[in-house]
Amino acid sequence: LMSQLGVSDMREDVAEVKSINNVCICLFSDKDIIYICPFSGAVKGKVLITNYRLYFKSSDSDVAVMLDVPLGTISRVEKMGGASSRGENSYGLDITCKDMRNLRFALKQEGHSRRDIFDLLFKHAFPLSHGLPLFAYLTQEKYEENGWNVYKPMEEFRRQGLPNNKWRITFINKNYELCDTYPTVLAVPFKSKEEDLRRVAAFRSRARIPVLSWIHRENQAVIVRCSQPLVGMSGKRNKDDERYLDMIREANDTTKLTIYDARPNVNAVANKATGGGYEGDEYQNAELIFLDIQNIHVMRESLKKLKDIVYPNVEESHWLSSLESTHWLEHVKLVLSGAIQVADKVSSGNSVVVHCSDGWDRTAQLTSLAMLMLDSHYRTLRGFQVLIEKEWISFGHKFASRIGHGDKNHADQDRSPIFVQFIDCVWQMTKQFPTAFEFNERLLLTILDHLYSCRFGTFLYNCESARDQHDVRSKTVSLWSLVNSKMDIYLNPFYTPESGRVLYPVASMRHLELWVTYYIRWNPRIRQQQQSPVEQRYKELLALRDEYLKKLEELQLSDSSPSSRLANSPTPNTPSSTSSTPSQQYTHLQTPL
Amino acid sequence: MEFSEHIKTANVEDVVLRQPLHPPSRGTLCITGHHLLFSDREEGSSRQLLLLLRNIDAVEKRISGSSGTITIKCKDMRVLHLDIPGMEQCLNIAHSIETLSCLDGVAAMYPFFYRPSDLSLQNQWGLSSTEKYYSQMKELHNRWRLSSVNRDYSVCPSYPPAVIIPQNTDDDMLKKVAKFRQGGRFPALCYYHRKNGMVILRSSQPLTGANRKRCREDEHLLQAVIDGSDKGYIIDTRSSQQAQQARMTGGGFESKSSYSHWKRLHRQMERGKALQESLIKLVEACGDESHNMDRWLSKLENSKWLSHVQTALSTAGLLAECVERDGHSVLVHGSEGTDSTLLISTLAQLIMDPCCRTLEGFLALLEREWVQAGHPFQQRCAHFAYSHARLQQESPVFLLMLDCVWQLWRQFPLALGFSEALLLRLATEAYASDYGTFLCNSHQERCALGVTENTHCLFQALLRPTERDYYSNPLYEPTELAIWPSVHPQSLQLWRGFFLRWTQQARQLEEAQEEIRNMVIEWGKMALS
């Protein structure tokens, strides 16, 4: 069947299709269907549906249209038109996707083919609603690398220089008894006792106590994350919580601890009504700053508005003001500028605590972006994977609720593009610092594609305890297995490691761009860059770079005095000029050999 | 004329200079006939600022007590502040700058005094000319000829001495055609498309007037262009309504009845004052220091600059489509034929012709299509967007063209042989320059002032080995294919490298690009060695 349909000329991943194929059940094929393409009009073709994807190929060779949509991407399937429908192509299916597109198919009324396709799609796009397993549990893909080994919490703590005499590692949560949405291994102030942690947990929403995310090697300032304190209407206090925050401040001996509350001030106040709140004046030696970032519902509506102006038709006449009215870039700006404040505070030697309400959405955005700015390790291909594993996955960003993997309930109020927004912020940073990241845009696109695809276990479930319960690590494949098995396509040839450098992106509207290559990528009329020649050229450049480094190494071996001096010199942030000297050029090329 | 009569105070000590991207510094300010010179007094870290007075677009002074502050807004978008002790000195300096920055006499301008040690006036001036282009295009020779009818500029004052016209059109006919076209700009060839032998011609509007005058020679010339083919296109850069209205003032368009084999297409392009006002709005939005940037995108939209970019690129795309895809020759004109006409013929050539996409090719294209074809640089670039002077003939057409080229460069990062730095440099040089290239309004004026004998040529200077590297695109990979730009608003971006160039951010990006350049060059050298 596959060959009959010409699946072999699928653009990419032929090998993957085959390996998925082992368990890929062909559910439906060879039926004539009309794809109502918003760009080329009605296109006749054949459809193939497996338990992983929907594949469509036009049968008319004049209009080459191909669709390859993982069923996980689908958020909603609807029938359009009824038995009485008149008019051409008014009877069929409407499919809403999570990745900024919708699909529309027209079918013949005779022969129940619509019912068959609808039932299949409905069942396999939303397996959890039908008591079926997610596709990640069915696939038997094999990779050279095991992506589950990318992140080991203890190793990451050791890399940061922990434990030390101010911070200790605790296993108090090894059975998720302290906090069921936290990871098992936590770093807390050295002075704090286990019973302190338990008392603090009682005063923090969902027991998400303040724990260390990152420590500055030189000045020992830390980023600590948590949820809101349970102050409530009556303005409750908790001496243990107050003392605990003061221990965090004491750990690097500064006069003041800065608490960043990601929310707008009014929202924080409103949270008191439901038992939450924020740190008041009773927290001595602490200052509280609100970062004005809106909640998940506002972000969801904003992205929905953005989709309305880019799909299927892009707004032409008042593009910029329409874009402005979605507020998407403004939200991106606020998240970035919040992270910049956090990074700046830490890099000047002050410890910070970051929280929002529950500490799993805005908090994750802020801590991970600040860490990306502060620590160049996270800007490498593997380091970035660690950052996502650590700050997002292990600390319980509710991927399952935010994305709705395999769930038919498309209107769930828990859905929100918080992680997409984070990746957008990362993209903005890569645009502003084109040599500072080891990975390229393709990695970001791949991550977002598999955020929905359900092919890998990486983004499944809400927290570590749920992942343990469902044996994610043993029964599914990690996305990083795919990425790390063919790393070269995700590498930025111009990457120049600068280990000490703190990146401060400009979070001004004037310097932010809409990520057109993601949000508007389905529109063939919007050309961004000729993606393939650029990628081809990137590969050539990577080869050139490797050859260069090899030659450099040979030089170092044969003549240790001058070239080793060059190679061992630290990599300062050299603003090069037109007349950059050879030694400056060498320093740009420091790559771990 | 003596510059000294405008300089009452030549030197001031203890001046504080505040400029973007640098900490304030204290030092000595000096005004000369052509420059503002500031050198700081700090030992060891001596810094100098040498600013061409011509680069200054607006001067604002604020006196408070016994000292004053002069704000200088430059044509390259830099804004400087000078705190000057002494009210009188401050007023003198401001007055000198105001006067010297907009002196009229071309012959007294700096290019006539600029004598760098590494350039000689004996060097070749310019890269290309009509004659050269004609001799390179052997394929042209059996149907087209080189005419020197304009050798003394009497037929068309804004054309160069040599022009390429159909073989069977004699000079007497040309003289008659010239009388029928505004400013004498008769249809002349500017591009030959090797792939299919089609051509682009440009001209000004025909002077048909209210009573629909005809000119047999004009009709004959155009007929000769499409001899052997079924039709040609005329792209009129005005709306058809504007073209109709032009008849009331003696202008007009090629009517269907008189030019039956030519199909007219109207595309309204903004010109003149409207374009200048658009630039003023954009520059104002970019310079807005207030932190509340909520309305930035609306302001950007309201300036309409990006929609002018879009119109220019899509009209150029239309022109290229007629030639490359449709296989027909095209005549382009608006009214005067010295602005939007040049804009779209330049862009269309970049889209279609790989030869124009190299560094030399692009500079030669600019030389033919703008400098020699009579774009009135002196009038159009007299002021930038800050000036308080009444607008006259200013219009940023050349800057708009550079912006469009930058959009192409962004959409096709491998296809163009030059760097963004080149576009930035050209944008600056067009408004204020050490070189003579962009002086005057026409070939004739340059000739009368001896520009080629007495000034240096910018294009030659840009091709010197040291500069060439800097202005080349290290990722360049020539392609024979046409590069069709996407003109959707989503595909077009504000040219931040220019409009936000004095921000930390733009500087960082510039440095990163420079780093990338050096890397690629270095790898290439090492890998080959």
PDB file of C-alpha atoms in Angstrom, chain A residues 309-310 314-324 329-330 333 431-435 493-496 498 501 504-506 508-514 516 520 525-530 533-534 537 540-542 544-545 547-548 551-552 555 573-578 580 585-586 588-589, chain B residues 284-291 293-301 306 310 410-415 470 474-477 479 483-494 496 500 503-506 508-509 511-520 522-529:
ATOM      1  CA  ILE A 309      -4.336  37.046  10.814  1.00  0.00           C
ATOM      2  CA  VAL A 310      -1.883  34.556   9.298  1.00  0.00           C
ATOM      3  CA  VAL A 314      -2.367  36.607   5.711  1.00  0.00           C
ATOM      4  CA  GLU A 315      -3.596  40.034   6.542  1.00  0.00           C
ATOM      5  CA  GLU A 316      -2.274  42.317   3.833  1.00  0.00           C
ATOM      6  CA  SER A 317      -3.523  45.840   4.106  1.00  0.00           C
ATOM      7  CA  HIS A 318      -2.931  46.633   7.744  1.00  0.00           C
ATOM      8  CA  TRP A 319      -0.470  43.957   8.639  1.00  0.00           C
ATOM      9  CA  LEU A 320       1.555  45.804  11.245  1.00  0.00           C
ATOM     10  CA  SER A 321      -1.344  47.278  13.167  1.00  0.00           C
ATOM     11  CA  SER A 322      -3.145  43.922  13.043  1.00  0.00           C
ATOM     12  CA  LEU A 323      -0.027  42.274  14.373  1.00  0.00           C
ATOM     13  CA  GLU A 324       0.126  44.886  17.075  1.00  0.00           C
ATOM     14  CA  LEU A 329       5.103  40.479  20.404  1.00  0.00           C
ATOM     15  CA  GLU A 330       4.310  42.621  23.393  1.00  0.00           C
ATOM     16  CA  LYS A 333       8.768  41.482  25.055  1.00  0.00           C
ATOM     17  CA  LYS A 431      18.400  36.427  15.902  1.00  0.00           C
ATOM     18  CA  GLN A 432      20.029  39.058  18.073  1.00  0.00           C
ATOM     19  CA  PHE A 433      23.143  36.967  18.749  1.00  0.00           C
ATOM     20  CA  PRO A 434      23.765  34.925  15.619  1.00  0.00           C
ATOM     21  CA  THR A 435      27.088  33.512  16.814  1.00  0.00           C
ATOM     22  CA  PRO A 493      28.237  26.875  11.669  1.00  0.00           C
ATOM     23  CA  PHE A 494      28.915  30.344  13.021  1.00  0.00           C
ATOM     24  CA  TYR A 495      28.779  29.362  16.664  1.00  0.00           C
ATOM     25  CA  THR A 496      31.579  30.971  18.642  1.00  0.00           C
ATOM     26  CA  GLU A 498      32.294  32.699  24.691  1.00  0.00           C
ATOM     27  CA  ARG A 501      29.575  36.153  28.244  1.00  0.00           C
ATOM     28  CA  TYR A 504      21.369  40.709  27.187  1.00  0.00           C
ATOM     29  CA  PRO A 505      18.968  40.754  24.271  1.00  0.00           C
ATOM     30  CA  VAL A 506      17.153  43.977  23.560  1.00  0.00           C
ATOM     31  CA  SER A 508      12.227  46.538  22.769  1.00  0.00           C
ATOM     32  CA  MET A 509       9.406  46.275  20.283  1.00  0.00           C
ATOM     33  CA  ARG A 510      11.667  47.893  17.737  1.00  0.00           C
ATOM     34  CA  HIS A 511      14.046  44.981  17.871  1.00  0.00           C
ATOM     35  CA  LEU A 512      11.591  42.091  18.057  1.00  0.00           C
ATOM     36  CA  GLU A 513      10.372  40.332  14.972  1.00  0.00           C
ATOM     37  CA  LEU A 514       7.516  38.017  14.307  1.00  0.00           C
ATOM     38  CA  VAL A 516       7.547  34.232  10.329  1.00  0.00           C
ATOM     39  CA  ILE A 520       3.517  31.561   8.761  1.00  0.00           C
ATOM     40  CA  ARG A 525       3.640  32.583  -0.784  1.00  0.00           C
ATOM     41  CA  ILE A 526       5.612  33.934   2.113  1.00  0.00           C
ATOM     42  CA  ARG A 527       9.162  33.204   1.277  1.00  0.00           C
ATOM     43  CA  GLN A 528      11.527  33.722   4.088  1.00  0.00           C
ATOM     44  CA  GLN A 529      14.797  32.426   2.941  1.00  0.00           C
ATOM     45  CA  GLN A 530      15.467  29.721   0.467  1.00  0.00           C
ATOM     46  CA  PRO A 533      20.284  26.283  -0.213  1.00  0.00           C
ATOM     47  CA  VAL A 534      21.037  27.966   3.083  1.00  0.00           C
ATOM     48  CA  ARG A 537      25.636  26.081   2.486  1.00  0.00           C
ATOM     49  CA  GLU A 540      29.540  23.092   3.557  1.00  0.00           C
ATOM     50  CA  LEU A 541      30.583  25.697   6.056  1.00  0.00           C
ATOM     51  CA  LEU A 542      30.558  23.185   8.881  1.00  0.00           C
ATOM     52  CA  LEU A 544      35.106  23.932   6.156  1.00  0.00           C
ATOM     53  CA  ARG A 545      35.170  24.750   9.830  1.00  0.00           C
ATOM     54  CA  GLU A 547      38.844  21.148   8.250  1.00  0.00           C
ATOM     55  CA  TYR A 548      40.043  24.448   9.608  1.00  0.00           C
ATOM     56  CA  LYS A 551      44.592  22.138  10.440  1.00  0.00           C
ATOM     57  CA  LEU A 552      44.772  24.312  13.504  1.00  0.00           C
ATOM     58  CA  LEU A 555      49.684  23.384  13.662  1.00  0.00           C
ATOM     59  CA  ASN A 573      34.184  39.339  23.731  1.00  0.00           C
ATOM     60  CA  THR A 574      36.194  41.035  21.047  1.00  0.00           C
ATOM     61  CA  PRO A 575      34.317  43.559  19.011  1.00  0.00           C
ATOM     62  CA  SER A 576      36.177  43.037  15.806  1.00  0.00           C
ATOM     63  CA  SER A 577      36.678  45.823  13.368  1.00  0.00           C
ATOM     64  CA  THR A 578      37.304  45.804   9.677  1.00  0.00           C
ATOM     65  CA  SER A 580      40.806  42.729  12.793  1.00  0.00           C
ATOM     66  CA  GLN A 585      40.302  36.084  14.009  1.00  0.00           C
ATOM     67  CA  TYR A 586      41.743  33.092  15.757  1.00  0.00           C
ATOM     68  CA  HIS A 588      36.713  33.817  17.212  1.00  0.00           C
ATOM     69  CA  LEU A 589      37.282  30.235  16.399  1.00  0.00           C
TER      70      LEU A 589
ATOM     71  CA  GLU B 284      10.717  60.228  13.893  1.00  0.00           C
ATOM     72  CA  ALA B 285       9.305  56.896  15.082  1.00  0.00           C
ATOM     73  CA  CYS B 286      12.773  55.342  15.133  1.00  0.00           C
ATOM     74  CA  GLY B 287      14.172  58.207  17.167  1.00  0.00           C
ATOM     75  CA  ASP B 288      11.368  58.202  19.713  1.00  0.00           C
ATOM     76  CA  GLU B 289      13.196  57.852  22.998  1.00  0.00           C
ATOM     77  CA  SER B 290      10.129  57.359  25.140  1.00  0.00           C
ATOM     78  CA  HIS B 291       9.957  53.975  26.715  1.00  0.00           C
ATOM     79  CA  MET B 293       6.749  51.696  22.598  1.00  0.00           C
ATOM     80  CA  ASP B 294       3.302  50.127  22.638  1.00  0.00           C
ATOM     81  CA  ARG B 295       2.426  51.854  19.439  1.00  0.00           C
ATOM     82  CA  TRP B 296       5.622  51.145  17.583  1.00  0.00           C
ATOM     83  CA  LEU B 297       4.083  48.857  14.970  1.00  0.00           C
ATOM     84  CA  SER B 298       1.266  51.308  14.284  1.00  0.00           C
ATOM     85  CA  LYS B 299       3.757  54.099  13.898  1.00  0.00           C
ATOM     86  CA  LEU B 300       5.804  51.999  11.545  1.00  0.00           C
ATOM     87  CA  GLU B 301       2.694  51.244   9.533  1.00  0.00           C
ATOM     88  CA  LEU B 306       7.327  49.588   4.126  1.00  0.00           C
ATOM     89  CA  GLN B 310       6.435  46.724  -1.205  1.00  0.00           C
ATOM     90  CA  ARG B 410      17.678  39.246   3.284  1.00  0.00           C
ATOM     91  CA  GLN B 411      15.424  36.958   1.296  1.00  0.00           C
ATOM     92  CA  PHE B 412      18.303  35.592  -0.770  1.00  0.00           C
ATOM     93  CA  PRO B 413      21.264  35.608   1.593  1.00  0.00           C
ATOM     94  CA  LEU B 414      23.469  33.698  -0.825  1.00  0.00           C
ATOM     95  CA  ALA B 415      22.531  35.276  -4.134  1.00  0.00           C
ATOM     96  CA  TYR B 470      34.637  44.270   3.695  1.00  0.00           C
ATOM     97  CA  PRO B 474      31.349  35.718   2.156  1.00  0.00           C
ATOM     98  CA  LEU B 475      28.356  33.416   1.715  1.00  0.00           C
ATOM     99  CA  TYR B 476      27.884  34.443  -1.911  1.00  0.00           C
ATOM    100  CA  GLU B 477      27.017  31.610  -4.279  1.00  0.00           C
ATOM    101  CA  THR B 479      23.009  31.566  -9.250  1.00  0.00           C
ATOM    102  CA  ILE B 483      15.497  35.840  -7.613  1.00  0.00           C
ATOM    103  CA  TRP B 484      11.812  36.590  -7.198  1.00  0.00           C
ATOM    104  CA  PRO B 485      11.228  38.451  -3.988  1.00  0.00           C
ATOM    105  CA  SER B 486       8.222  37.809  -1.829  1.00  0.00           C
ATOM    106  CA  VAL B 487       6.455  41.116  -1.374  1.00  0.00           C
ATOM    107  CA  HIS B 488       3.936  40.178   1.274  1.00  0.00           C
ATOM    108  CA  PRO B 489       4.086  42.537   4.223  1.00  0.00           C
ATOM    109  CA  GLN B 490       5.095  39.546   6.340  1.00  0.00           C
ATOM    110  CA  SER B 491       8.170  39.021   4.201  1.00  0.00           C
ATOM    111  CA  LEU B 492       9.321  42.611   4.412  1.00  0.00           C
ATOM    112  CA  GLN B 493      11.194  43.941   7.379  1.00  0.00           C
ATOM    113  CA  LEU B 494      12.268  47.288   8.644  1.00  0.00           C
ATOM    114  CA  ARG B 496      17.095  47.953  11.182  1.00  0.00           C
ATOM    115  CA  LEU B 500      18.222  51.762  14.001  1.00  0.00           C
ATOM    116  CA  THR B 503      21.601  51.473  18.769  1.00  0.00           C
ATOM    117  CA  GLN B 504      23.627  49.030  20.800  1.00  0.00           C
ATOM    118  CA  GLN B 505      21.652  46.241  19.235  1.00  0.00           C
ATOM    119  CA  ALA B 506      22.478  47.126  15.651  1.00  0.00           C
ATOM    120  CA  GLN B 508      26.101  43.993  18.216  1.00  0.00           C
ATOM    121  CA  LEU B 509      24.595  42.477  15.104  1.00  0.00           C
ATOM    122  CA  GLU B 511      29.888  42.829  15.047  1.00  0.00           C
ATOM    123  CA  ALA B 512      28.424  39.347  14.815  1.00  0.00           C
ATOM    124  CA  GLN B 513      28.152  39.621  11.051  1.00  0.00           C
ATOM    125  CA  GLU B 514      31.694  40.828  10.920  1.00  0.00           C
ATOM    126  CA  GLU B 515      32.726  37.836  12.983  1.00  0.00           C
ATOM    127  CA  ILE B 516      30.903  35.491  10.622  1.00  0.00           C
ATOM    128  CA  ARG B 517      32.646  37.106   7.677  1.00  0.00           C
ATOM    129  CA  ASN B 518      36.041  36.685   9.224  1.00  0.00           C
ATOM    130  CA  MET B 519      35.318  33.090  10.117  1.00  0.00           C
ATOM    131  CA  VAL B 520      34.238  32.137   6.636  1.00  0.00           C
ATOM    132  CA  GLU B 522      39.608  32.309   7.493  1.00  0.00           C
ATOM    133  CA  TRP B 523      38.209  28.791   7.014  1.00  0.00           C
ATOM    134  CA  GLY B 524      38.380  29.203   3.297  1.00  0.00           C
ATOM    135  CA  LYS B 525      42.017  30.241   3.438  1.00  0.00           C
ATOM    136  CA  MET B 526      43.020  27.487   5.830  1.00  0.00           C
ATOM    137  CA  ALA B 527      41.093  24.764   4.102  1.00  0.00           C
ATOM    138  CA  LEU B 528      42.653  25.623   0.781  1.00  0.00           C
ATOM    139  CA  SER B 529      46.209  26.002   2.047  1.00  0.00           C
TER     140      SER B 529
END
